[in-house]
């Protein structure tokens, strides 16, 4: 019994650290946009940025978002361990959807593919060969974590999972009510912007900005709630 409780404590502590790590990565991503600019919109711009600085290229192509999404493996597992007994259906489906979404997002990120192409681009000696690399980069961007089919469904899975686990948090009594409420709001708004992204991108951007503060609140309350559960275990 004691070993089980120790295991739960570790799960909760690791999940709390992951939640706070997600906050730091979100803030770092905002700083990157403010200092360096948004992700490249065209293949030529991507090649220019990566050729100038590999680190700048990786940061502007949102490699920090990939790290942030990767931490869901730990925070989602901790929430599953905390909520499975009281809400098994919501917990199981939320964990499955989160893992599926995280894998699709990581695999569809274009940062290292563009980095590889930029090295090939810098070695090209003719305009024709450079144009072929730019064409390849355009293909990579069209299938990345924002534009491809996997990107569309991964967003639905991830935000859907967030809504489900937030309902479980709200009903369980193990987390502050505001944790569940903020999770439902931020994931619900993010799901809405995801559905609007391809048809009304301007409106989707506004909705995403509205979701941002609620995301930060959700991560904070999730982390503090998991710390509380670790101490109780």
Coordinates of C-alpha atoms in Angstrom, one line a residue:
X1 CA 0.0 0.0 0.0
X2 CA 2.8 2.4 0.9
X3 CA 4.5 1.8 -2.4
X4 CA 1.2 2.6 -4.3
X5 CA 0.9 5.9 -2.4
X6 CA 4.5 6.7 -3.1
X7 CA 3.9 6.0 -6.8
X8 CA 0.8 8.4 -6.7
X9 CA 2.9 11.1 -5.0
X10 CA 5.5 10.8 -7.8
X11 CA 2.8 10.9 -10.5
X12 CA 1.2 14.0 -8.9
X13 CA 4.6 15.8 -8.3
X14 CA 5.7 15.1 -11.9
X15 CA 2.4 16.3 -13.3
X16 CA 2.5 19.5 -11.2
X17 CA 6.1 20.2 -12.5
X18 CA 4.8 19.6 -16.0
X19 CA 1.9 22.0 -15.6
X20 CA 4.2 24.8 -14.3
X21 CA 6.7 24.0 -17.1
X22 CA 3.8 24.5 -19.6
X23 CA 3.3 28.0 -18.1
X24 CA 6.9 28.9 -18.5
X25 CA 7.0 27.6 -22.1
X26 CA 3.8 29.5 -23.0
X27 CA 5.4 32.7 -21.6
X28 CA 8.6 32.0 -23.5
X29 CA 6.7 31.5 -26.7
X30 CA 5.0 34.9 -26.2
X31 CA 8.4 36.5 -25.6
X32 CA 9.8 34.9 -28.8
X33 CA 6.9 36.4 -30.8
X34 CA 7.5 39.8 -29.3
X35 CA 11.3 39.8 -29.7
X36 CA 11.8 37.8 -33.0
X37 CA 8.4 37.8 -34.7
X38 CA 5.8 35.3 -35.6
X39 CA 6.4 32.0 -37.5
X40 CA 7.3 32.4 -41.1
X41 CA 4.3 32.5 -43.4
X42 CA 6.1 31.7 -46.7
X43 CA 8.7 29.1 -47.7
X44 CA 11.1 31.8 -48.9
X45 CA 10.8 33.6 -45.5
X46 CA 11.5 30.4 -43.7
X47 CA 14.6 29.7 -45.7
X48 CA 15.9 33.2 -45.1
X49 CA 15.3 33.0 -41.3
X50 CA 16.8 29.5 -40.9
X51 CA 19.8 30.4 -43.1
X52 CA 20.4 33.5 -41.0
X53 CA 20.1 31.7 -37.6
X54 CA 19.1 28.1 -36.9
X55 CA 18.1 29.0 -33.3
X56 CA 15.9 31.8 -34.5
X57 CA 14.3 29.6 -37.1
X58 CA 13.5 26.8 -34.6
X59 CA 12.1 29.3 -32.1
X60 CA 10.0 31.2 -34.7
X61 CA 8.7 27.9 -36.1
X62 CA 7.3 27.2 -32.5
X63 CA 9.6 24.5 -31.3
X64 CA 8.7 25.7 -27.8
X65 CA 5.1 24.8 -28.5
X66 CA 6.2 21.2 -29.3
X67 CA 8.0 21.1 -25.9
X68 CA 4.9 22.5 -24.2
X69 CA 2.7 19.9 -25.9
X70 CA 5.1 17.2 -24.9
X71 CA 4.6 18.0 -21.2
X72 CA 0.9 16.9 -21.6
X73 CA 2.2 13.3 -21.5
X74 CA 3.1 14.0 -17.8
X75 CA 0.3 16.4 -16.7
X76 CA -2.4 14.4 -18.4
X77 CA -1.2 11.1 -16.9
X78 CA -1.2 12.8 -13.4
X79 CA -4.8 14.0 -13.9
X80 CA -5.8 10.5 -15.1
X81 CA -4.3 9.0 -11.9
X82 CA -6.1 11.7 -9.8
X83 CA -9.5 11.4 -11.4
X84 CA -9.9 7.8 -12.7
X85 CA -11.6 6.5 -9.6
X86 CA -14.3 9.1 -9.5
X87 CA -14.7 9.7 -13.3
X88 CA -13.2 6.7 -15.2
X89 CA -14.9 7.3 -18.6
X90 CA -13.9 11.0 -18.8
X91 CA -10.4 10.2 -17.6
X92 CA -9.8 7.3 -20.0
X93 CA -11.0 9.1 -23.1
X94 CA -9.3 12.3 -22.1
X95 CA -5.9 10.5 -21.7
X96 CA -6.3 8.7 -25.1
X97 CA -7.3 11.8 -27.0
X98 CA -4.4 13.8 -25.3
X99 CA -1.8 11.2 -26.2
X100 CA -3.1 10.9 -29.8
X101 CA -3.1 14.7 -30.3
X102 CA 0.4 15.2 -28.7
X103 CA 1.9 12.5 -31.0
X104 CA 0.3 14.1 -34.1
X105 CA 1.4 17.6 -33.2
X106 CA 5.0 16.6 -32.5
X107 CA 5.2 14.6 -35.7
X108 CA 3.8 17.4 -37.8
X109 CA 6.0 20.2 -36.6
X110 CA 8.1 21.6 -39.4
X111 CA 11.0 23.1 -37.5
X112 CA 13.7 20.4 -38.0
X113 CA 12.5 19.7 -41.6
X114 CA 13.0 23.4 -42.5
X115 CA 16.3 23.4 -40.7
X116 CA 17.5 20.5 -42.9
X117 CA 16.2 22.2 -46.0
X118 CA 17.9 25.5 -45.1
X119 CA 21.3 23.8 -44.9
X120 CA 20.7 22.4 -48.4
X121 CA 19.5 25.8 -49.5
X122 CA 22.8 27.4 -48.3
X123 CA 24.8 25.0 -50.4
X124 CA 22.9 25.6 -53.6
X125 CA 24.8 27.5 -56.3
X126 CA 22.1 28.2 -58.9
X127 CA 18.7 29.9 -58.7
X128 CA 17.0 26.8 -60.0
X129 CA 18.3 24.6 -57.3
X130 CA 17.4 27.2 -54.6
X131 CA 13.9 27.3 -56.1
X132 CA 13.5 23.6 -55.8
X133 CA 14.4 23.8 -52.1
X134 CA 11.9 26.6 -51.6
X135 CA 9.3 24.4 -53.3
X136 CA 10.1 21.5 -50.9
X137 CA 9.9 23.9 -47.9
X138 CA 6.5 25.1 -49.1
X139 CA 5.3 21.5 -49.1
X140 CA 6.6 21.0 -45.6
X141 CA 4.8 24.1 -44.4
X142 CA 1.5 23.1 -46.0
X143 CA 1.6 19.9 -43.9
X144 CA 2.8 21.3 -40.7
X145 CA 1.2 21.5 -37.2
X146 CA -1.0 24.4 -38.3
X147 CA -2.0 23.5 -41.9
X148 CA -2.2 19.8 -42.3
X149 CA -5.0 17.3 -41.7
X150 CA -3.3 15.9 -38.6
X151 CA -3.1 19.4 -37.3
X152 CA -6.9 19.9 -37.7
X153 CA -7.8 16.7 -35.9
X154 CA -5.1 17.0 -33.2
X155 CA -6.6 20.3 -32.2
X156 CA -10.1 18.8 -31.9
X157 CA -8.7 15.8 -29.9
X158 CA -6.5 18.0 -27.6
X159 CA -9.1 20.6 -26.8
X160 CA -11.9 18.0 -26.5
X161 CA -9.7 16.1 -24.0
X162 CA -9.1 19.3 -22.1
X163 CA -12.9 19.9 -21.8
X164 CA -13.5 16.4 -20.7
X165 CA -10.9 16.4 -18.0
X166 CA -11.9 19.8 -16.8
X167 CA -15.5 18.6 -16.3
X168 CA -14.0 15.7 -14.2
X169 CA -11.9 18.2 -12.2
X170 CA -15.0 20.4 -11.6
X171 CA -17.1 17.5 -10.3
X172 CA -14.4 15.6 -8.4
X173 CA -13.9 18.0 -5.4
X174 CA -10.2 17.3 -5.6
X175 CA -9.4 20.6 -7.4
X176 CA -10.5 24.1 -6.9
X177 CA -13.8 24.8 -8.8
X178 CA -12.1 27.6 -10.7
X179 CA -9.6 25.0 -12.1
X180 CA -12.4 23.1 -13.8
X181 CA -14.2 26.3 -14.9
X182 CA -11.1 27.9 -16.4
X183 CA -10.2 24.6 -18.1
X184 CA -13.6 24.4 -19.7
X185 CA -13.5 28.0 -20.9
X186 CA -9.9 27.9 -22.3
X187 CA -10.3 24.6 -24.0
X188 CA -13.8 25.5 -25.2
X189 CA -12.6 28.8 -26.7
X190 CA -9.5 27.1 -28.2
X191 CA -11.7 24.4 -29.8
X192 CA -14.0 27.2 -31.2
X193 CA -11.0 29.0 -32.8
X194 CA -9.7 25.8 -34.1
X195 CA -13.0 25.2 -35.9
X196 CA -12.9 28.8 -37.2
X197 CA -9.2 28.8 -38.2
X198 CA -9.6 27.7 -41.8
X199 CA -12.8 29.6 -42.7
X200 CA -12.4 32.8 -40.6
X201 CA -8.8 33.1 -39.5
X202 CA -9.1 36.7 -38.2
X203 CA -12.0 35.8 -35.8
X204 CA -10.1 32.7 -34.8
X205 CA -7.1 34.8 -33.7
X206 CA -9.3 37.0 -31.5
X207 CA -10.8 33.9 -29.8
X208 CA -7.4 32.4 -29.2
X209 CA -6.2 35.6 -27.5
X210 CA -9.3 35.4 -25.2
X211 CA -8.4 31.9 -24.3
X212 CA -4.8 32.7 -23.3
X213 CA -5.4 34.1 -19.8
X214 CA -7.7 31.2 -18.9
X215 CA -5.1 28.7 -20.1
X216 CA -2.5 30.3 -17.7
X217 CA -5.0 30.1 -14.9
X218 CA -5.8 26.5 -15.7
X219 CA -2.2 25.5 -15.7
X220 CA -1.6 27.3 -12.4
X221 CA -4.6 25.7 -10.6
X222 CA -3.8 22.3 -12.1
X223 CA -0.3 22.5 -10.8
X224 CA -1.2 23.7 -7.4
X225 CA -4.0 21.1 -7.2
X226 CA -1.6 18.2 -8.1
X227 CA 0.8 19.5 -5.4
X228 CA -2.0 19.4 -2.9
X229 CA -2.9 15.8 -3.9
X230 CA 0.8 14.8 -3.7
X231 CA 0.9 16.0 -0.1
X232 CA -2.3 14.3 0.8
X233 CA -1.1 11.0 -0.7

